[in-house]
Amino acid sequence: MMTQPYASPVLDVVRLGKYFSVGGGLRTQQLRALNDVSFSLAEREVIALVGESGSGKSTIARLIARLMPPSSGQIVFKGRDILKEEPTRASLAYRGQVQMIFQDPFGSLNPVHSIGYHLERPLLLHGKAANAAVLREKVHALLKTVDLNPAVEVANKYPHQLSGGQRQRVAIARALAVDPTVILADEPISMLDVSIRMGVLNLMERLKEERGISYLYITHDIASARYVADRTMVMYAGHIVEGAPSEELMQQPAHPYTKLLLSAVPDPSGSIRSELPARSGAPKLINPPPGCPFADRCPSVMNTCREQMPAAVDVGAGHWVRCHLYSPGSVAPSAHHERKVPASVEAVPA
Ligand code: SF4
């Protein structure tokens, strides 16, 4: 699944932030859903964003899809700062290039319209079909691409006549209708039966190879990230706390939260990968205290953790982490990371 190298970024997210006002009047407070998130997505690359509900994963996708405006930061697509562009034709072109697949394949399809209608809409909106015959042909080709056969029959069906996996394939076909460069896949398999999840992931992988698509794959399931993603980034309380090539991250997790996530993955051998306690407690997103957002749950918490937000530290092999255990001067807690020389980095590496 791993492909290297990634020379040309198609999407750069730079210090993206999203804050919401909650309450009202004198009691107005700020909910910090996303804080200074930066990363680059390269051509044909799959990046997984992993974390619990409320960690900010879906917010990133919605900001990139321009479903809501960010509070700060930049979104640079193929060298263009798209937030500076007016919501006109240029914006329509961007939306065609950056498509989103949602978690609920039934909710994202209108039950009163046929499958064919769902695929015709984006083709017509983006001027991809000159006449009715071409339109029909393209609809059938899209259905065949996502292995929904016989295409003529499927096009005449309605969403309720398809299974969850088939509906998600329709959602993928709809995204493909406008020849996207980037697909933002927000929990695309979490509502599907376990037995058909692999088929959808394999389809995404095939489309990446055939069409040169890059994916931002959002999931709470770190095990599927390993299968599908070239790189994995872990989110907690609106911060990306660790990032690495997926295999490196699974084998040598550095951040205590990543270890906690991995400890929850069932292991066929029955062994436990981490002995961290899975303590409960939601992070504070409204007026968060200074320091590391994971401090209240972390078994390795130190005084400095409650005072200072850890900077991103490069631990080698394309792997970085935001944790004071790895700050210059600290003793790295594993042999693997000890052999690397920690170096502070200014911004989260791409
Ligand atoms: Fe734990 Fe401190 Fe590292 Fe945060 S910075 S994860 S509290 S050790």
mmCIF file of C-alpha atoms and ligand atoms in Angstrom:
data_model
loop_
_atom_site.group_PDB
_atom_site.id
_atom_site.type_symbol
_atom_site.label_atom_id
_atom_site.label_comp_id
_atom_site.label_asym_id
_atom_site.label_seq_id
_atom_site.Cartn_x
_atom_site.Cartn_y
_atom_site.Cartn_z
ATOM 1 C CA MET A 1 0.000 0.000 0.000
ATOM 2 C CA MET A 2 2.927 2.343 0.562
ATOM 3 C CA THR A 3 4.109 4.401 -2.384
ATOM 4 C CA GLN A 4 7.041 6.801 -2.370
ATOM 5 C CA PRO A 5 8.171 9.460 -2.878
ATOM 6 C CA TYR A 6 5.737 12.392 -2.843
ATOM 7 C CA ALA A 7 7.438 15.182 -4.689
ATOM 8 C CA SER A 8 4.570 17.454 -5.621
ATOM 9 C CA PRO A 9 2.056 18.595 -3.018
ATOM 10 C CA VAL A 10 -1.416 19.260 -4.360
ATOM 11 C CA LEU A 11 -2.835 20.590 -1.134
ATOM 12 C CA ASP A 12 -1.133 22.606 1.589
ATOM 13 C CA VAL A 13 -2.969 23.325 4.810
ATOM 14 C CA VAL A 14 -1.217 26.092 6.717
ATOM 15 C CA ARG A 15 -1.933 26.905 10.358
ATOM 16 C CA LEU A 16 -5.637 26.259 9.954
ATOM 17 C CA GLY A 17 -7.827 27.175 12.922
ATOM 18 C CA LYS A 18 -11.554 27.056 13.638
ATOM 19 C CA TYR A 19 -13.171 28.639 16.678
ATOM 20 C CA PHE A 20 -16.852 28.817 17.554
ATOM 21 C CA SER A 21 -18.562 31.259 19.904
ATOM 22 C CA VAL A 22 -20.790 29.516 22.426
ATOM 23 C CA GLY A 23 -23.166 31.019 24.968
ATOM 24 C CA GLY A 24 -24.235 34.595 24.512
ATOM 25 C CA GLY A 25 -23.830 38.126 25.800
ATOM 26 C CA LEU A 26 -21.331 38.443 28.630
ATOM 27 C CA ARG A 27 -21.148 34.658 28.836
ATOM 28 C CA THR A 28 -19.818 34.203 25.309
ATOM 29 C CA GLN A 29 -16.935 31.763 25.259
ATOM 30 C CA GLN A 30 -14.712 30.425 22.532
ATOM 31 C CA LEU A 31 -14.701 26.766 21.576
ATOM 32 C CA ARG A 32 -11.417 25.953 19.865
ATOM 33 C CA ALA A 33 -12.281 23.108 17.502
ATOM 34 C CA LEU A 34 -9.038 23.327 15.534
ATOM 35 C CA ASN A 35 -5.685 24.867 16.378
ATOM 36 C CA ASP A 36 -2.871 25.739 13.973
ATOM 37 C CA VAL A 37 -3.118 22.597 11.864
ATOM 38 C CA SER A 38 -0.548 22.299 9.054
ATOM 39 C CA PHE A 39 0.201 19.515 6.583
ATOM 40 C CA SER A 40 0.756 18.841 2.883
ATOM 41 C CA LEU A 41 -1.000 16.228 0.783
ATOM 42 C CA ALA A 42 0.963 15.048 -2.234
ATOM 43 C CA GLU A 43 -0.159 13.607 -5.529
ATOM 44 C CA ARG A 44 -1.423 10.007 -5.172
ATOM 45 C CA GLU A 45 -0.852 10.134 -1.444
ATOM 46 C CA VAL A 46 -3.252 8.901 1.220
ATOM 47 C CA ILE A 47 -3.066 10.625 4.583
ATOM 48 C CA ALA A 48 -5.138 9.232 7.428
ATOM 49 C CA LEU A 49 -6.392 11.556 10.149
ATOM 50 C CA VAL A 50 -7.067 9.459 13.221
ATOM 51 C CA GLY A 51 -8.640 10.398 16.531
ATOM 52 C CA GLU A 52 -11.682 10.197 18.765
ATOM 53 C CA SER A 53 -15.005 11.907 18.025
ATOM 54 C CA GLY A 54 -14.664 15.629 18.638
ATOM 55 C CA SER A 55 -10.916 15.688 17.962
ATOM 56 C CA GLY A 56 -11.378 17.983 14.945
ATOM 57 C CA LYS A 57 -10.866 15.492 12.094
ATOM 58 C CA SER A 58 -14.131 16.184 10.307
ATOM 59 C CA THR A 59 -13.767 19.921 10.894
ATOM 60 C CA ILE A 60 -10.563 19.861 8.840
ATOM 61 C CA ALA A 61 -12.354 18.100 5.974
ATOM 62 C CA ARG A 62 -15.264 20.547 6.063
ATOM 63 C CA LEU A 63 -12.928 23.517 6.028
ATOM 64 C CA ILE A 64 -10.963 22.130 3.082
ATOM 65 C CA ALA A 65 -14.225 21.383 1.257
ATOM 66 C CA ARG A 66 -15.250 25.005 1.937
ATOM 67 C CA LEU A 67 -18.429 23.900 3.669
ATOM 68 C CA MET A 68 -17.572 26.477 6.330
ATOM 69 C CA PRO A 69 -14.948 29.210 6.598
ATOM 70 C CA PRO A 70 -11.884 28.815 8.823
ATOM 71 C CA SER A 71 -11.108 31.308 11.583
ATOM 72 C CA SER A 72 -7.446 31.477 10.602
ATOM 73 C CA GLY A 73 -4.890 29.924 8.266
ATOM 74 C CA GLN A 74 -4.544 29.133 4.600
ATOM 75 C CA ILE A 75 -5.669 26.389 2.232
ATOM 76 C CA VAL A 76 -3.366 26.289 -0.778
ATOM 77 C CA PHE A 77 -4.469 24.099 -3.681
ATOM 78 C CA LYS A 78 -1.965 23.645 -6.512
ATOM 79 C CA GLY A 79 -0.242 26.863 -5.448
ATOM 80 C CA ARG A 80 -3.453 28.964 -5.158
ATOM 81 C CA ASP A 81 -4.646 30.315 -1.821
ATOM 82 C CA ILE A 82 -8.258 29.344 -2.349
ATOM 83 C CA LEU A 83 -9.567 31.305 0.649
ATOM 84 C CA LYS A 84 -8.651 34.494 -1.158
ATOM 85 C CA GLU A 85 -10.818 33.560 -4.120
ATOM 86 C CA GLU A 86 -14.386 34.790 -4.327
ATOM 87 C CA PRO A 87 -17.126 32.123 -4.336
ATOM 88 C CA THR A 88 -17.498 32.338 -8.109
ATOM 89 C CA ARG A 89 -16.525 30.106 -11.015
ATOM 90 C CA ALA A 90 -13.010 29.678 -9.623
ATOM 91 C CA SER A 91 -14.575 28.335 -6.455
ATOM 92 C CA LEU A 92 -16.796 25.984 -8.458
ATOM 93 C CA ALA A 93 -13.700 24.668 -10.202
ATOM 94 C CA TYR A 94 -12.037 24.083 -6.811
ATOM 95 C CA ARG A 95 -15.086 22.215 -5.545
ATOM 96 C CA GLY A 96 -14.879 20.005 -8.603
ATOM 97 C CA GLN A 97 -11.238 19.229 -7.864
ATOM 98 C CA VAL A 98 -11.754 18.579 -4.150
ATOM 99 C CA GLN A 99 -14.671 16.250 -3.464
ATOM 100 C CA MET A 100 -16.010 14.841 -0.224
ATOM 101 C CA ILE A 101 -17.434 11.430 0.661
ATOM 102 C CA PHE A 102 -19.531 11.324 3.808
ATOM 103 C CA GLN A 103 -19.928 8.752 6.538
ATOM 104 C CA ASP A 104 -23.596 7.976 5.934
ATOM 105 C CA PRO A 105 -24.100 6.804 2.335
ATOM 106 C CA PHE A 106 -27.879 6.737 2.784
ATOM 107 C CA GLY A 107 -28.094 10.245 4.239
ATOM 108 C CA SER A 108 -25.994 11.657 1.408
ATOM 109 C CA LEU A 109 -28.359 10.300 -1.285
ATOM 110 C CA ASN A 110 -31.852 11.713 -1.850
ATOM 111 C CA PRO A 111 -34.355 8.837 -1.501
ATOM 112 C CA VAL A 112 -36.782 10.303 -4.063
ATOM 113 C CA HIS A 113 -34.222 10.385 -6.884
ATOM 114 C CA SER A 114 -32.779 7.527 -8.900
ATOM 115 C CA ILE A 115 -29.098 6.602 -8.787
ATOM 116 C CA GLY A 116 -28.758 7.867 -12.349
ATOM 117 C CA TYR A 117 -30.116 11.269 -11.312
ATOM 118 C CA HIS A 118 -27.535 11.547 -8.514
ATOM 119 C CA LEU A 119 -24.721 11.040 -11.026
ATOM 120 C CA GLU A 120 -26.214 13.282 -13.713
ATOM 121 C CA ARG A 121 -26.353 16.300 -11.394
ATOM 122 C CA PRO A 122 -22.600 16.880 -10.942
ATOM 123 C CA LEU A 123 -21.938 16.052 -14.601
ATOM 124 C CA LEU A 124 -24.401 18.749 -15.700
ATOM 125 C CA LEU A 125 -23.352 21.264 -13.040
ATOM 126 C CA HIS A 126 -19.721 21.053 -14.097
ATOM 127 C CA GLY A 127 -20.435 20.942 -17.825
ATOM 128 C CA LYS A 128 -19.161 17.405 -18.341
ATOM 129 C CA ALA A 129 -21.837 16.223 -20.786
ATOM 130 C CA ALA A 130 -22.751 17.954 -24.065
ATOM 131 C CA ASN A 131 -25.998 16.073 -24.664
ATOM 132 C CA ALA A 132 -28.338 13.466 -23.216
ATOM 133 C CA ALA A 133 -26.617 10.530 -24.915
ATOM 134 C CA VAL A 134 -23.191 11.503 -23.541
ATOM 135 C CA LEU A 135 -24.727 12.091 -20.135
ATOM 136 C CA ARG A 136 -26.242 8.591 -20.075
ATOM 137 C CA GLU A 137 -23.002 7.066 -21.275
ATOM 138 C CA LYS A 138 -20.983 8.827 -18.573
ATOM 139 C CA VAL A 139 -23.416 7.756 -15.851
ATOM 140 C CA HIS A 140 -23.091 4.130 -16.923
ATOM 141 C CA ALA A 141 -19.286 4.392 -17.144
ATOM 142 C CA LEU A 142 -19.129 5.796 -13.608
ATOM 143 C CA LEU A 143 -21.216 2.940 -12.255
ATOM 144 C CA LYS A 144 -18.996 0.399 -13.987
ATOM 145 C CA THR A 145 -15.897 2.120 -12.565
ATOM 146 C CA VAL A 146 -17.146 1.489 -9.037
ATOM 147 C CA ASP A 147 -18.162 -2.087 -9.906
ATOM 148 C CA LEU A 148 -21.911 -1.500 -9.819
ATOM 149 C CA ASN A 149 -23.205 -3.768 -12.570
ATOM 150 C CA PRO A 150 -25.277 -4.051 -14.655
ATOM 151 C CA ALA A 151 -24.913 -0.266 -14.867
ATOM 152 C CA VAL A 152 -28.128 0.354 -16.851
ATOM 153 C CA GLU A 153 -30.156 -1.471 -14.214
ATOM 154 C CA VAL A 154 -28.414 0.186 -11.254
ATOM 155 C CA ALA A 155 -28.934 3.671 -12.756
ATOM 156 C CA ASN A 156 -32.704 3.116 -12.637
ATOM 157 C CA LYS A 157 -32.746 2.006 -9.020
ATOM 158 C CA TYR A 158 -33.384 4.144 -5.941
ATOM 159 C CA PRO A 159 -31.092 4.408 -2.894
ATOM 160 C CA HIS A 160 -33.297 2.165 -0.712
ATOM 161 C CA GLN A 161 -32.915 -0.664 -3.257
ATOM 162 C CA LEU A 162 -29.146 -0.818 -2.703
ATOM 163 C CA SER A 163 -27.081 -2.148 0.198
ATOM 164 C CA GLY A 164 -24.956 0.181 2.355
ATOM 165 C CA GLY A 165 -21.800 -0.799 0.488
ATOM 166 C CA GLN A 166 -23.470 -0.213 -2.888
ATOM 167 C CA ARG A 167 -24.724 3.180 -1.743
ATOM 168 C CA GLN A 168 -21.228 4.175 -0.677
ATOM 169 C CA ARG A 169 -19.990 3.108 -4.128
ATOM 170 C CA VAL A 170 -22.599 5.442 -5.643
ATOM 171 C CA ALA A 171 -21.295 8.240 -3.405
ATOM 172 C CA ILE A 172 -17.771 7.517 -4.666
ATOM 173 C CA ALA A 173 -19.005 7.472 -8.284
ATOM 174 C CA ARG A 174 -20.681 10.834 -7.710
ATOM 175 C CA ALA A 175 -17.400 12.257 -6.407
ATOM 176 C CA LEU A 176 -15.583 10.843 -9.455
ATOM 177 C CA ALA A 177 -18.058 12.438 -11.875
ATOM 178 C CA VAL A 178 -16.118 15.716 -11.879
ATOM 179 C CA ASP A 179 -12.615 14.158 -12.143
ATOM 180 C CA PRO A 180 -11.357 15.241 -8.717
ATOM 181 C CA THR A 181 -7.703 15.508 -7.715
ATOM 182 C CA VAL A 182 -8.404 15.163 -3.999
ATOM 183 C CA ILE A 183 -11.088 13.189 -2.172
ATOM 184 C CA LEU A 184 -11.877 13.947 1.454
ATOM 185 C CA ALA A 185 -13.249 10.668 2.775
ATOM 186 C CA ASP A 186 -14.909 11.262 6.148
ATOM 187 C CA GLU A 187 -15.326 7.895 7.890
ATOM 188 C CA PRO A 188 -16.336 6.281 4.570
ATOM 189 C CA ILE A 189 -16.598 2.747 5.942
ATOM 190 C CA SER A 190 -17.620 3.200 9.557
ATOM 191 C CA MET A 191 -21.346 2.698 8.863
ATOM 192 C CA LEU A 192 -20.792 -0.293 6.606
ATOM 193 C CA ASP A 193 -20.955 -3.942 7.510
ATOM 194 C CA VAL A 194 -17.506 -5.250 8.453
ATOM 195 C CA SER A 195 -17.648 -7.788 5.616
ATOM 196 C CA ILE A 196 -17.867 -5.129 2.888
ATOM 197 C CA ARG A 197 -15.483 -2.512 4.313
ATOM 198 C CA MET A 198 -12.422 -4.012 2.664
ATOM 199 C CA GLY A 199 -14.114 -3.886 -0.759
ATOM 200 C CA VAL A 200 -14.672 -0.125 -0.451
ATOM 201 C CA LEU A 201 -11.075 0.463 0.739
ATOM 202 C CA ASN A 202 -9.751 -1.615 -2.169
ATOM 203 C CA LEU A 203 -11.880 0.423 -4.565
ATOM 204 C CA MET A 204 -10.399 3.657 -3.167
ATOM 205 C CA GLU A 205 -6.909 2.234 -3.595
ATOM 206 C CA ARG A 206 -7.592 1.206 -7.197
ATOM 207 C CA LEU A 207 -8.965 4.659 -8.046
ATOM 208 C CA LYS A 208 -5.872 6.250 -6.537
ATOM 209 C CA GLU A 209 -3.670 4.257 -8.894
ATOM 210 C CA GLU A 210 -5.890 4.587 -11.977
ATOM 211 C CA ARG A 211 -6.835 8.256 -11.634
ATOM 212 C CA GLY A 212 -3.982 9.716 -9.576
ATOM 213 C CA ILE A 213 -6.316 10.739 -6.754
ATOM 214 C CA SER A 214 -5.017 11.864 -3.350
ATOM 215 C CA TYR A 215 -7.094 11.122 -0.267
ATOM 216 C CA LEU A 216 -7.517 12.606 3.137
ATOM 217 C CA TYR A 217 -8.914 9.562 4.925
ATOM 218 C CA ILE A 218 -10.652 10.442 8.179
ATOM 219 C CA THR A 219 -11.266 7.656 10.632
ATOM 220 C CA HIS A 220 -11.422 6.743 14.304
ATOM 221 C CA ASP A 221 -10.168 3.275 13.329
ATOM 222 C CA ILE A 222 -6.386 3.361 13.475
ATOM 223 C CA ALA A 223 -6.199 -0.227 12.176
ATOM 224 C CA SER A 224 -7.819 0.729 8.851
ATOM 225 C CA ALA A 225 -5.455 3.711 8.595
ATOM 226 C CA ARG A 226 -2.551 1.292 8.570
ATOM 227 C CA TYR A 227 -4.083 -0.584 5.665
ATOM 228 C CA VAL A 228 -5.055 2.357 3.512
ATOM 229 C CA ALA A 229 -2.780 5.299 4.304
ATOM 230 C CA ASP A 230 0.790 6.152 3.364
ATOM 231 C CA ARG A 231 1.044 8.540 6.290
ATOM 232 C CA THR A 232 -1.019 8.780 9.454
ATOM 233 C CA MET A 233 -1.587 11.833 11.641
ATOM 234 C CA VAL A 234 -3.126 11.555 15.080
ATOM 235 C CA MET A 235 -5.478 14.251 16.355
ATOM 236 C CA TYR A 236 -6.421 15.134 19.899
ATOM 237 C CA ALA A 237 -8.529 18.105 21.045
ATOM 238 C CA GLY A 238 -8.098 20.030 17.814
ATOM 239 C CA HIS A 239 -4.328 19.485 17.576
ATOM 240 C CA ILE A 240 -2.320 17.098 15.415
ATOM 241 C CA VAL A 241 -0.116 15.492 18.066
ATOM 242 C CA GLU A 242 1.846 12.995 15.980
ATOM 243 C CA GLY A 243 2.532 12.169 12.345
ATOM 244 C CA ALA A 244 4.583 9.500 10.579
ATOM 245 C CA PRO A 245 4.570 6.999 7.727
ATOM 246 C CA SER A 246 1.749 4.650 8.730
ATOM 247 C CA GLU A 247 3.867 1.547 9.326
ATOM 248 C CA GLU A 248 6.385 3.510 11.421
ATOM 249 C CA LEU A 249 3.573 5.010 13.498
ATOM 250 C CA MET A 250 1.983 1.607 14.171
ATOM 251 C CA GLN A 251 5.291 -0.051 15.034
ATOM 252 C CA GLN A 252 6.880 2.806 16.982
ATOM 253 C CA PRO A 253 4.187 5.105 18.349
ATOM 254 C CA ALA A 254 5.716 7.983 20.293
ATOM 255 C CA HIS A 255 2.839 10.016 21.735
ATOM 256 C CA PRO A 256 1.096 8.547 24.800
ATOM 257 C CA TYR A 257 -2.289 9.151 23.132
ATOM 258 C CA THR A 258 -1.281 7.212 20.016
ATOM 259 C CA LYS A 259 -0.193 4.354 22.289
ATOM 260 C CA LEU A 260 -3.577 4.493 23.952
ATOM 261 C CA LEU A 261 -5.360 4.312 20.588
ATOM 262 C CA LEU A 262 -3.237 1.363 19.513
ATOM 263 C CA SER A 263 -3.857 -0.415 22.789
ATOM 264 C CA ALA A 264 -7.552 -0.518 21.871
ATOM 265 C CA VAL A 265 -6.890 -2.344 18.578
ATOM 266 C CA PRO A 266 -7.678 -6.049 18.950
ATOM 267 C CA ASP A 267 -4.559 -8.162 18.416
ATOM 268 C CA PRO A 268 -5.058 -11.679 16.979
ATOM 269 C CA SER A 269 -2.419 -13.010 19.397
ATOM 270 C CA GLY A 270 -4.414 -11.653 22.327
ATOM 271 C CA SER A 271 -1.457 -9.633 23.577
ATOM 272 C CA ILE A 272 -1.745 -6.046 24.757
ATOM 273 C CA ARG A 273 0.407 -3.537 22.907
ATOM 274 C CA SER A 274 0.285 -0.834 25.528
ATOM 275 C CA GLU A 275 -0.331 -0.751 29.244
ATOM 276 C CA LEU A 276 -1.682 2.760 29.311
ATOM 277 C CA PRO A 277 -4.962 3.096 31.166
ATOM 278 C CA ALA A 278 -7.908 4.133 28.983
ATOM 279 C CA ARG A 279 -9.045 6.864 31.358
ATOM 280 C CA SER A 280 -12.247 8.663 30.577
ATOM 281 C CA GLY A 281 -12.700 12.398 30.330
ATOM 282 C CA ALA A 282 -13.304 14.702 27.405
ATOM 283 C CA PRO A 283 -10.661 17.337 26.669
ATOM 284 C CA LYS A 284 -11.550 20.959 27.381
ATOM 285 C CA LEU A 285 -12.211 22.734 24.097
ATOM 286 C CA ILE A 286 -13.830 25.819 25.664
ATOM 287 C CA ASN A 287 -11.200 28.090 27.172
ATOM 288 C CA PRO A 288 -8.666 25.257 27.230
ATOM 289 C CA PRO A 289 -5.975 25.507 29.913
ATOM 290 C CA PRO A 290 -2.394 26.172 28.808
ATOM 291 C CA GLY A 291 -0.091 23.252 28.126
ATOM 292 C CA CYS A 292 -0.613 19.859 26.574
ATOM 293 C CA PRO A 293 -4.303 19.057 25.901
ATOM 294 C CA PHE A 294 -3.690 15.403 26.827
ATOM 295 C CA ALA A 295 -2.285 16.236 30.282
ATOM 296 C CA ASP A 296 -5.406 15.169 32.225
ATOM 297 C CA ARG A 297 -5.296 11.666 30.725
ATOM 298 C CA CYS A 298 -1.578 11.137 30.343
ATOM 299 C CA PRO A 299 0.203 8.677 32.661
ATOM 300 C CA SER A 300 3.547 10.407 31.947
ATOM 301 C CA VAL A 301 2.367 13.940 32.732
ATOM 302 C CA MET A 302 5.017 16.290 34.164
ATOM 303 C CA ASN A 303 4.747 19.800 35.615
ATOM 304 C CA THR A 304 5.883 21.408 32.381
ATOM 305 C CA CYS A 305 3.081 19.629 30.490
ATOM 306 C CA ARG A 306 0.477 21.751 32.299
ATOM 307 C CA GLU A 307 2.345 24.970 31.600
ATOM 308 C CA GLN A 308 3.610 24.772 28.032
ATOM 309 C CA MET A 309 2.222 23.430 24.798
ATOM 310 C CA PRO A 310 4.842 21.010 23.459
ATOM 311 C CA ALA A 311 6.437 21.946 20.139
ATOM 312 C CA ALA A 312 6.616 19.480 17.268
ATOM 313 C CA VAL A 313 9.813 17.431 17.547
ATOM 314 C CA ASP A 314 11.348 15.449 14.701
ATOM 315 C CA VAL A 315 12.171 11.931 15.874
ATOM 316 C CA GLY A 316 13.467 10.730 12.488
ATOM 317 C CA ALA A 317 12.172 8.567 9.625
ATOM 318 C CA GLY A 318 9.578 11.209 8.729
ATOM 319 C CA HIS A 319 8.149 10.856 12.218
ATOM 320 C CA TRP A 320 7.350 13.806 14.498
ATOM 321 C CA VAL A 321 5.538 14.230 17.791
ATOM 322 C CA ARG A 322 4.227 16.969 20.082
ATOM 323 C CA CYS A 323 5.159 15.733 23.525
ATOM 324 C CA HIS A 324 7.528 17.066 26.205
ATOM 325 C CA LEU A 325 8.979 13.576 26.616
ATOM 326 C CA TYR A 326 10.760 14.194 23.308
ATOM 327 C CA SER A 327 11.680 17.848 23.800
ATOM 328 C CA PRO A 328 15.412 18.594 23.604
ATOM 329 C CA GLY A 329 16.893 17.777 27.010
ATOM 330 C CA SER A 330 14.297 15.135 27.883
ATOM 331 C CA VAL A 331 15.192 11.460 27.968
ATOM 332 C CA ALA A 332 13.449 9.761 25.057
ATOM 333 C CA PRO A 333 11.342 6.940 26.456
ATOM 334 C CA SER A 334 12.142 4.188 23.969
ATOM 335 C CA ALA A 335 15.272 2.705 22.498
ATOM 336 C CA HIS A 336 13.904 3.277 19.019
ATOM 337 C CA HIS A 337 13.600 7.003 19.538
ATOM 338 C CA GLU A 338 16.772 7.311 21.651
ATOM 339 C CA ARG A 339 18.935 6.559 18.646
ATOM 340 C CA LYS A 340 17.543 9.618 16.924
ATOM 341 C CA VAL A 341 18.586 13.121 17.792
ATOM 342 C CA PRO A 342 15.444 15.079 18.682
ATOM 343 C CA ALA A 343 15.311 18.470 17.031
ATOM 344 C CA SER A 344 12.627 21.063 17.483
ATOM 345 C CA VAL A 345 10.862 22.049 14.293
ATOM 346 C CA GLU A 346 9.160 25.365 13.704
ATOM 347 C CA ALA A 347 6.041 24.069 12.047
ATOM 348 C CA VAL A 348 4.495 20.670 11.758
ATOM 349 C CA PRO A 349 6.392 18.941 8.948
ATOM 350 C CA ALA A 350 4.569 18.013 5.800
HETATM 351 FE FE1 SF4 B 1 1.846 13.450 28.302
HETATM 352 FE FE2 SF4 B 1 3.239 15.650 28.799
HETATM 353 FE FE3 SF4 B 1 3.582 14.338 26.522
HETATM 354 FE FE4 SF4 B 1 1.346 15.707 26.974
HETATM 355 S S1 SF4 B 1 3.390 16.551 26.785
HETATM 356 S S2 SF4 B 1 1.492 13.667 26.114
HETATM 357 S S3 SF4 B 1 1.047 15.347 29.151
HETATM 358 S S4 SF4 B 1 4.056 13.591 28.567
#
